[in-house]
XYZ file of C-alpha atoms in Angstrom:
541
model
C -11.292 22.737 34.828
C -13.259 24.873 37.263
C -16.807 24.016 38.187
C -19.668 26.235 39.321
C -21.854 24.103 41.556
C -23.250 20.673 40.728
C -23.444 19.775 37.054
C -26.901 19.477 35.562
C -27.431 16.127 33.860
C -30.556 17.306 32.064
C -30.876 17.771 28.326
C -29.581 20.884 26.607
C -33.098 22.273 26.072
C -34.101 22.005 29.746
C -30.785 23.452 30.875
C -31.265 26.398 28.549
C -34.797 26.984 29.822
C -33.646 26.422 33.449
C -36.341 23.849 34.168
C -36.151 20.416 35.745
C -35.463 17.542 33.356
C -36.611 13.980 34.158
C -33.912 12.484 31.785
C -36.256 9.839 30.394
C -35.300 7.789 27.331
C -35.430 8.343 24.430
C -36.428 11.932 25.249
C -37.414 13.887 28.332
C -41.073 14.676 29.174
C -40.533 18.452 28.999
C -39.480 18.336 25.345
C -42.230 15.871 24.430
C -44.842 18.056 26.140
C -44.010 21.049 23.908
C -43.604 18.885 20.798
C -39.846 19.294 20.439
C -37.198 16.698 19.739
C -35.088 16.147 22.861
C -31.403 16.934 22.069
C -30.162 14.248 24.475
C -27.980 14.257 27.558
C -24.328 14.911 28.260
C -22.081 11.878 28.705
C -19.665 11.324 31.581
C -16.749 12.780 29.630
C -18.564 16.052 28.937
C -19.634 16.352 32.574
C -16.156 15.759 33.945
C -14.349 18.075 31.543
C -16.881 20.886 31.358
C -15.221 24.284 31.754
C -17.248 26.660 33.884
C -14.451 29.120 34.622
C -16.460 31.997 33.115
C -19.447 31.160 35.337
C -17.230 31.146 38.412
C -15.835 34.575 37.520
C -19.304 35.915 36.691
C -20.682 34.634 39.989
C -17.819 36.211 41.929
C -18.186 39.519 40.106
C -21.907 39.541 40.782
C -21.190 39.069 44.465
C -18.244 41.456 44.820
C -18.787 43.936 42.006
C -17.622 43.534 38.428
C -14.574 45.399 37.139
C -15.552 48.292 34.937
C -18.547 49.177 37.135
C -18.725 52.555 38.914
C -17.341 51.105 42.133
C -14.159 50.048 40.361
C -13.193 53.467 39.000
C -11.554 56.253 40.917
C -13.583 59.442 40.304
C -10.503 61.602 40.387
C -8.692 59.572 37.800
C -11.789 59.554 35.622
C -11.971 63.309 35.809
C -8.321 63.715 34.949
C -8.602 61.380 31.967
C -11.507 63.354 30.518
C -10.057 66.784 31.260
C -9.243 67.381 27.603
C -12.855 66.907 26.607
C -15.746 69.013 27.984
C -18.908 67.067 28.758
C -22.227 68.740 27.828
C -23.761 67.320 30.970
C -23.162 68.578 34.502
C -20.670 66.477 36.395
C -22.174 64.154 38.934
C -21.137 64.629 42.526
C -18.510 61.990 43.503
C -19.834 59.292 45.781
C -17.412 58.528 48.608
C -16.384 54.869 48.823
C -17.453 53.216 52.018
C -15.051 50.610 53.491
C -17.249 47.744 52.322
C -17.499 49.090 48.782
C -13.767 49.768 48.680
C -13.039 46.229 49.798
C -15.285 44.833 47.102
C -13.605 46.999 44.487
C -10.180 45.760 45.588
C -11.239 42.103 45.447
C -12.838 42.553 42.025
C -9.733 44.244 40.638
C -7.575 41.340 41.781
C -9.972 38.589 40.727
C -8.283 36.365 38.091
C -10.007 36.227 34.747
C -9.553 32.423 34.578
C -9.016 29.958 37.387
C -6.430 27.423 36.234
C -6.989 23.674 36.790
C -5.012 22.035 39.586
C -2.259 19.490 39.024
C -4.515 16.439 39.195
C -6.935 17.938 36.690
C -4.078 18.768 34.316
C -2.737 15.219 34.532
C -6.172 13.702 33.987
C -6.895 16.001 31.063
C -3.521 15.168 29.449
C -4.216 11.446 29.788
C -7.725 11.660 28.366
C -6.696 13.829 25.406
C -3.391 12.109 24.536
C -3.782 8.510 25.736
C -7.484 7.669 25.888
C -9.209 9.590 23.113
C -8.114 10.130 19.498
C -6.933 6.534 19.074
C -8.445 3.757 16.932
C -9.322 1.811 20.090
C -10.755 4.768 22.030
C -13.915 4.226 24.121
C -17.014 4.416 21.935
C -19.862 3.946 24.406
C -20.877 5.589 27.699
C -20.524 2.205 29.437
C -16.863 1.863 28.438
C -16.155 5.526 29.181
C -17.634 5.051 32.641
C -14.919 2.463 33.369
C -12.391 5.287 33.140
C -14.326 8.338 34.292
C -16.619 6.747 36.852
C -16.277 6.955 40.602
C -13.409 4.453 40.914
C -10.410 6.096 42.667
C -7.865 3.512 41.492
C -8.585 4.125 37.807
C -8.688 7.876 38.249
C -5.358 7.987 40.105
C -3.509 5.781 37.626
C -4.765 7.943 34.748
C -3.507 11.026 36.582
C -0.182 9.242 37.149
C 0.264 8.465 33.433
C -0.822 11.976 32.433
C 1.542 13.677 34.879
C 4.381 11.354 33.837
C 3.919 12.256 30.184
C 3.685 15.979 30.960
C 6.733 15.911 33.250
C 8.770 14.166 30.545
C 7.926 16.861 28.005
C 8.371 19.774 30.409
C 11.349 18.389 32.323
C 9.436 19.115 35.543
C 10.884 17.071 38.426
C 8.225 18.020 40.957
C 5.519 16.903 38.526
C 7.404 13.660 38.037
C 7.421 13.053 41.791
C 3.689 13.745 41.908
C 3.194 11.177 39.123
C 5.123 8.549 41.082
C 3.091 9.284 44.216
C -0.161 8.846 42.284
C 1.175 5.596 40.821
C 1.900 4.180 44.283
C -1.561 5.224 45.494
C -3.225 3.641 42.454
C -1.207 0.456 42.945
C -2.495 0.064 46.516
C -6.060 0.916 45.522
C -5.982 -1.615 42.663
C -4.867 -4.310 45.075
C -7.753 -3.433 47.374
C -10.124 -3.482 44.406
C -9.016 -6.994 43.444
C -9.332 -8.208 47.042
C -12.878 -6.839 47.247
C -13.959 -8.408 43.937
C -16.353 -11.323 44.010
C -14.582 -14.585 43.065
C -15.142 -15.821 39.512
C -17.356 -12.866 38.656
C -16.381 -11.529 35.177
C -18.121 -8.219 35.831
C -16.135 -7.651 39.022
C -12.732 -7.856 37.315
C -13.382 -5.376 34.485
C -12.330 -2.279 36.431
C -9.294 -3.925 38.114
C -8.143 -5.173 34.701
C -8.348 -1.677 33.204
C -6.405 -0.320 36.149
C -3.685 -2.995 35.877
C -3.222 -2.422 32.140
C -2.915 1.331 32.751
C -0.368 0.673 35.516
C 1.654 -1.239 32.913
C 1.312 1.727 30.561
C 2.754 3.992 33.277
C 5.948 1.903 33.296
C 6.662 2.520 29.607
C 5.673 6.192 29.803
C 7.821 6.806 32.872
C 10.666 4.325 32.336
C 13.795 5.589 30.623
C 15.426 2.261 29.725
C 13.335 0.339 27.224
C 14.432 -3.081 28.520
C 13.855 -2.313 32.206
C 10.555 -0.492 31.702
C 9.190 -3.241 29.471
C 10.155 -5.831 32.073
C 8.380 -3.855 34.808
C 5.285 -3.503 32.640
C 5.303 -7.249 32.052
C 4.892 -7.872 35.790
C 1.585 -6.034 35.673
C 0.492 -7.919 32.546
C 1.239 -11.218 34.287
C -1.109 -10.163 37.051
C -3.762 -9.172 34.517
C -3.533 -12.562 32.780
C -3.855 -14.382 36.108
C -6.893 -12.293 37.016
C -8.563 -12.863 33.650
C -7.740 -16.577 33.767
C -9.648 -16.889 37.057
C -12.968 -16.143 35.350
C -12.542 -18.156 32.135
C -14.743 -19.172 30.461
C -16.800 -15.984 30.676
C -20.530 -16.522 30.153
C -22.289 -14.259 27.661
C -18.922 -13.406 26.010
C -17.955 -14.512 22.478
C -15.784 -17.640 22.653
C -15.887 -17.493 26.444
C -13.777 -14.321 26.590
C -10.739 -15.996 25.018
C -9.956 -13.051 22.749
C -9.422 -10.562 25.592
C -7.115 -12.937 27.456
C -5.169 -13.713 24.279
C -4.614 -10.003 23.709
C -2.967 -9.732 27.132
C -0.895 -12.847 26.526
C 0.433 -11.633 23.165
C 1.738 -8.486 24.882
C 4.007 -10.706 27.036
C 6.104 -12.005 24.133
C 8.205 -8.884 23.586
C 9.188 -8.522 27.291
C 10.058 -12.213 27.341
C 12.277 -11.834 24.279
C 13.886 -8.605 25.491
C 14.698 -9.790 29.001
C 15.433 -13.369 27.856
C 12.987 -14.646 30.467
C 11.096 -17.892 29.775
C 7.321 -17.700 29.864
C 5.776 -19.099 33.087
C 4.016 -22.448 33.218
C 0.680 -20.778 33.865
C 1.001 -19.024 30.520
C 0.790 -22.322 28.627
C -2.080 -23.583 30.778
C -4.052 -20.456 29.915
C -3.101 -20.781 26.244
C -4.417 -24.351 26.155
C -7.686 -23.191 27.685
C -8.013 -20.512 24.991
C -7.370 -23.158 22.353
C -10.248 -25.214 23.759
C -12.576 -22.196 23.749
C -11.669 -21.348 20.125
C -11.842 -24.928 18.856
C -13.345 -25.266 15.352
C -13.277 -21.482 14.996
C -11.314 -19.648 12.244
C -9.740 -17.514 14.969
C -8.050 -20.595 16.409
C -5.111 -19.683 14.180
C -4.379 -16.888 16.695
C -3.767 -19.528 19.384
C -1.601 -21.543 16.997
C 0.353 -18.366 16.262
C 0.923 -17.895 19.987
C 2.221 -21.468 20.287
C 4.505 -20.888 17.272
C 5.930 -17.729 18.860
C 6.533 -19.671 22.079
C 8.443 -22.280 20.089
C 10.470 -19.594 18.326
C 11.443 -17.860 21.569
C 12.448 -21.149 23.178
C 14.597 -21.932 20.125
C 16.256 -18.489 20.185
C 16.970 -18.774 23.918
C 18.524 -22.235 23.491
C 20.560 -21.131 20.458
C 21.880 -18.115 22.338
C 22.906 -20.246 25.316
C 24.605 -22.767 23.032
C 26.446 -19.968 21.252
C 27.764 -18.555 24.533
C 28.941 -21.963 25.806
C 32.291 -23.530 25.030
C 30.714 -26.564 23.353
C 30.877 -26.929 19.591
C 27.739 -25.660 17.871
C 25.575 -27.989 15.818
C 25.234 -25.613 12.876
C 23.312 -28.129 10.798
C 20.806 -28.655 13.604
C 20.311 -24.904 13.963
C 19.594 -24.540 10.244
C 17.166 -27.456 10.246
C 15.232 -26.211 13.291
C 15.013 -22.653 12.000
C 13.712 -23.830 8.609
C 11.138 -26.079 10.304
C 9.864 -23.122 12.339
C 9.835 -21.016 9.181
C 7.557 -23.587 7.518
C 5.181 -23.371 10.501
C 4.990 -19.588 10.207
C 4.415 -19.772 6.453
C 1.438 -22.082 7.065
C 0.044 -19.802 9.789
C 0.316 -16.806 7.452
C -2.002 -18.553 5.000
C -4.542 -19.177 7.774
C -4.325 -15.578 8.962
C -5.223 -14.382 5.474
C -8.489 -16.316 5.778
C -9.308 -15.387 9.397
C -8.198 -11.737 9.271
C -8.153 -10.536 5.639
C -6.988 -7.015 4.864
C -6.757 -4.766 1.827
C -3.803 -2.585 0.804
C -4.772 0.934 -0.301
C -2.542 3.528 -1.913
C -2.750 7.269 -2.516
C -0.610 9.509 -4.662
C -0.577 12.234 -2.003
C 2.468 12.167 0.324
C 1.760 12.226 4.058
C 3.991 11.726 7.112
C 1.239 9.496 8.488
C 1.517 6.997 5.609
C 4.557 4.939 4.661
C 5.052 5.229 0.900
C 1.474 6.525 0.637
C -0.075 3.177 1.622
C -2.329 1.913 4.391
C -4.155 -1.295 5.296
C -7.873 -1.824 5.630
C -8.811 -4.249 8.440
C -12.291 -5.169 9.652
C -11.249 -4.556 13.280
C -8.167 -3.699 15.292
C -7.961 -7.184 16.822
C -7.053 -8.658 13.449
C -4.575 -5.850 12.772
C -2.812 -6.596 16.064
C -2.669 -10.352 15.423
C -1.057 -9.664 12.045
C 1.613 -7.447 13.580
C 2.424 -10.012 16.269
C 2.965 -12.489 13.453
C 5.104 -10.020 11.498
C 7.277 -9.202 14.498
C 7.982 -12.887 15.167
C 8.560 -13.588 11.475
C 11.171 -10.806 11.334
C 12.947 -12.225 14.386
C 13.147 -15.595 12.665
C 14.251 -14.137 9.336
C 16.947 -12.039 11.007
C 18.241 -15.111 12.853
C 18.466 -17.165 9.640
C 20.307 -14.349 7.810
C 22.794 -13.931 10.664
C 23.319 -17.698 10.740
C 24.094 -17.653 6.997
C 26.531 -14.749 7.376
C 28.312 -16.394 10.334
C 28.556 -19.795 8.630
C 28.877 -19.202 4.871
C 30.346 -22.602 4.027
C 27.925 -24.639 6.153
C 24.909 -22.693 4.938
C 25.395 -23.914 1.372
C 24.081 -27.355 2.361
C 20.826 -25.976 3.744
C 20.227 -22.596 2.071
C 20.169 -22.467 -1.724
C 20.765 -19.125 -3.487
C 17.059 -18.901 -4.322
C 16.187 -19.643 -0.682
C 18.491 -16.864 0.445
C 16.765 -14.429 -1.911
C 13.423 -15.601 -0.492
C 14.624 -14.869 3.056
C 15.631 -11.296 2.185
C 12.502 -10.574 0.137
C 10.239 -11.943 2.896
C 11.939 -9.767 5.491
C 11.431 -6.652 3.350
C 7.800 -7.537 2.613
C 6.955 -8.222 6.256
C 8.766 -5.105 7.494
C 6.938 -2.935 4.959
C 3.596 -4.394 6.072
C 4.317 -3.334 9.665
C 5.053 0.235 8.584
C 2.075 0.420 6.226
C -0.266 -0.901 8.938
C 0.681 1.849 11.425
C -2.356 4.136 10.749
C -4.595 1.189 11.647
C -3.170 1.196 15.189
C -2.369 4.853 15.845
C -3.620 8.246 14.646
C -0.818 10.572 13.583
C -1.254 14.121 15.011
C -1.131 15.638 11.512
C -4.392 13.901 10.592
C -7.747 15.488 11.247
C -10.443 13.360 12.864
C -12.265 12.387 9.672
C -9.102 11.499 7.753
C -7.740 9.425 10.639
C -11.024 7.542 10.850
C -10.626 6.496 7.215
C -7.268 4.871 7.997
C -7.842 3.321 11.423
C -9.032 -0.184 12.195
C -12.281 -0.096 14.200
C -11.656 -0.694 17.895
C -13.795 -2.630 20.352
C -12.089 -2.778 23.745
C -11.840 0.976 24.305
C -8.296 0.707 25.667
C -7.012 3.894 23.999
C -3.216 3.890 23.666
C -2.676 0.686 25.673
C -1.487 -1.151 22.551
C 0.847 1.626 21.387
C 4.035 0.452 23.215
C 3.849 -2.876 21.377
C 3.433 -1.096 18.043
C 6.505 1.048 18.741
C 8.596 -2.055 19.324
C 7.299 -3.556 16.083
C 8.347 -0.367 14.272
C 11.822 -0.567 15.775
C 12.242 -4.153 14.576
C 10.917 -3.319 11.086
C 13.117 -0.232 10.719
C 16.246 -2.177 11.711
C 15.476 -5.370 9.781
C 18.356 -6.800 7.708
C 18.936 -5.264 4.279
C 15.743 -3.163 4.184
C 15.868 0.152 2.255
C 17.003 3.265 4.193
C 13.528 4.832 4.187
C 12.331 2.012 6.460
C 14.660 3.230 9.209
C 13.895 6.903 8.552
C 10.120 6.532 8.723
C 10.135 4.276 11.799
C 12.490 6.651 13.602
C 10.327 9.663 12.755
C 7.200 7.960 14.157
C 8.993 7.149 17.416
C 10.019 10.792 17.730
C 6.478 12.020 17.034
C 5.066 9.747 19.750
C 7.678 10.979 22.193
C 7.108 14.662 21.452
C 3.310 14.400 21.366
C 2.685 12.035 24.279
C 5.825 12.236 26.416
C 6.248 8.445 26.271
C 9.823 7.640 27.278
C 9.483 4.247 25.591
C 9.363 5.998 22.218
C 12.509 8.013 22.836
C 14.354 5.005 24.265
C 13.574 2.907 21.164
C 14.641 5.796 18.932
C 18.014 5.769 20.683
C 18.248 1.992 20.164
C 17.700 2.615 16.459
C 20.451 5.251 16.464
C 22.890 2.781 18.028
C 21.908 0.142 15.487
C 22.589 2.547 12.637
C 25.993 3.462 14.071
C 26.946 -0.210 14.417
C 26.031 -0.857 10.766
C 28.136 2.117 9.664
C 31.108 0.807 11.649
C 30.773 -2.606 9.986
C 30.744 -0.979 6.549
C 33.878 1.007 7.370
C 35.687 -2.035 8.786
C 34.868 -4.124 5.692
C 35.936 -1.466 3.175
C 39.401 -2.139 1.665
C 42.252 0.160 2.644
C 43.648 1.796 -0.508
C 47.329 2.647 -0.208
C 48.756 5.799 -1.757
C 51.514 4.908 -4.271
C 53.158 8.289 -3.726
C 53.679 7.507 -0.038
C 55.035 4.020 -0.689
């Protein structure tokens, strides 16, 4: 955007009357003096993204001479154009153009009608419009918005980096991509300086560095082409964010000592750990135990127990994978027993989640690309919606492992998995996968939805993180769409959402996961072909 001088922070009435506004609350003195209701003041977002291009042009034209005025027209050309029409008035004597007037006429004729924003402004605008606003967890208050659009250079530069990265991906612009990387490096250094300058154990001092670190992690999945590598790089930033948040726990004046915010960061580490097959660090469990203490005797303590259950599941999957790749004989019975024990833990946690974070399933008869099978969930807040999807993702991993174990060991599975139990495994997988797809409008607003309709579907946000939780949702969609034995429309809908995110936001993570889904579909088709019987032609034999 182009600005014309310093922005007035007065109310709309005082700005219109061109008088000084004292900006008092709840209304300014000027409005109260004349008995009018004060219309209020512009927020930081409106001030930063005001477009005063027309004022700039008007000011320049006033100084140099506006096009269309007598100094802009050549008298001879005007005479020639009106030669076919006789004027009833005597022609005025042409006024010769002095050098100064001619220069002004030339400048006015070449003055652009609109001054385009520079590259940084374009990147920042793209980030704000596509990644910060228009999401269920968008900033709702001026205080939260100020964390992004205040005077902090680190936050501003990382937002520009993400915005330019998304734009360069969509436009295929290499120079813009290089500019995004340069901004990322600058923001990385500035964030480090911000952390070093923060007061120790001061919760207020870490808010801005935390926002910057989380956005740096978002850059990795927007910029990164390979889903595994980019998610691993993002996880490095999240580790730093957890360590920073852990340093100020418990947070005074925060519900449950600030445990919820730290838990949200910790849950986002599970997928990178599973993808890269990297064990969680020791500090992770120390922080998890502290959160458990802070949430003791609270219904939300089931979120901590869910985190511990996911840790147990990942450790089991890592150990099973290592045992499978070794030359030693597998203990198939032990694998079945452990997986069923973990399944029982998850079934118990699901019952507790229904009490702590209840939700309602709604359905409409009108088809919409934003709704899977015309359904959506109603949650009280987005925190509960996210906890549910973390549970569902882990439950699908476990269900897929049990099904693959049954398929690989059909004779041994009979001792541990009854036919009814096998049906339960498949039906649970389909139910859980459908819940992930149906819950999508709670986490993300589809571009086809207008603002009011999207608000009716979304889960109310609190943190104001914008699209920071979207990469995790996309991975959940990939797992749900490729779950064992789910109907074909699961894959189709999940794939379509990944493509929409890619085309609307330029997030490489979405396109990379879509390609993973394509490869999964091809592998299933090859298995079907290899298992189909070869029918010989009697005529040939």
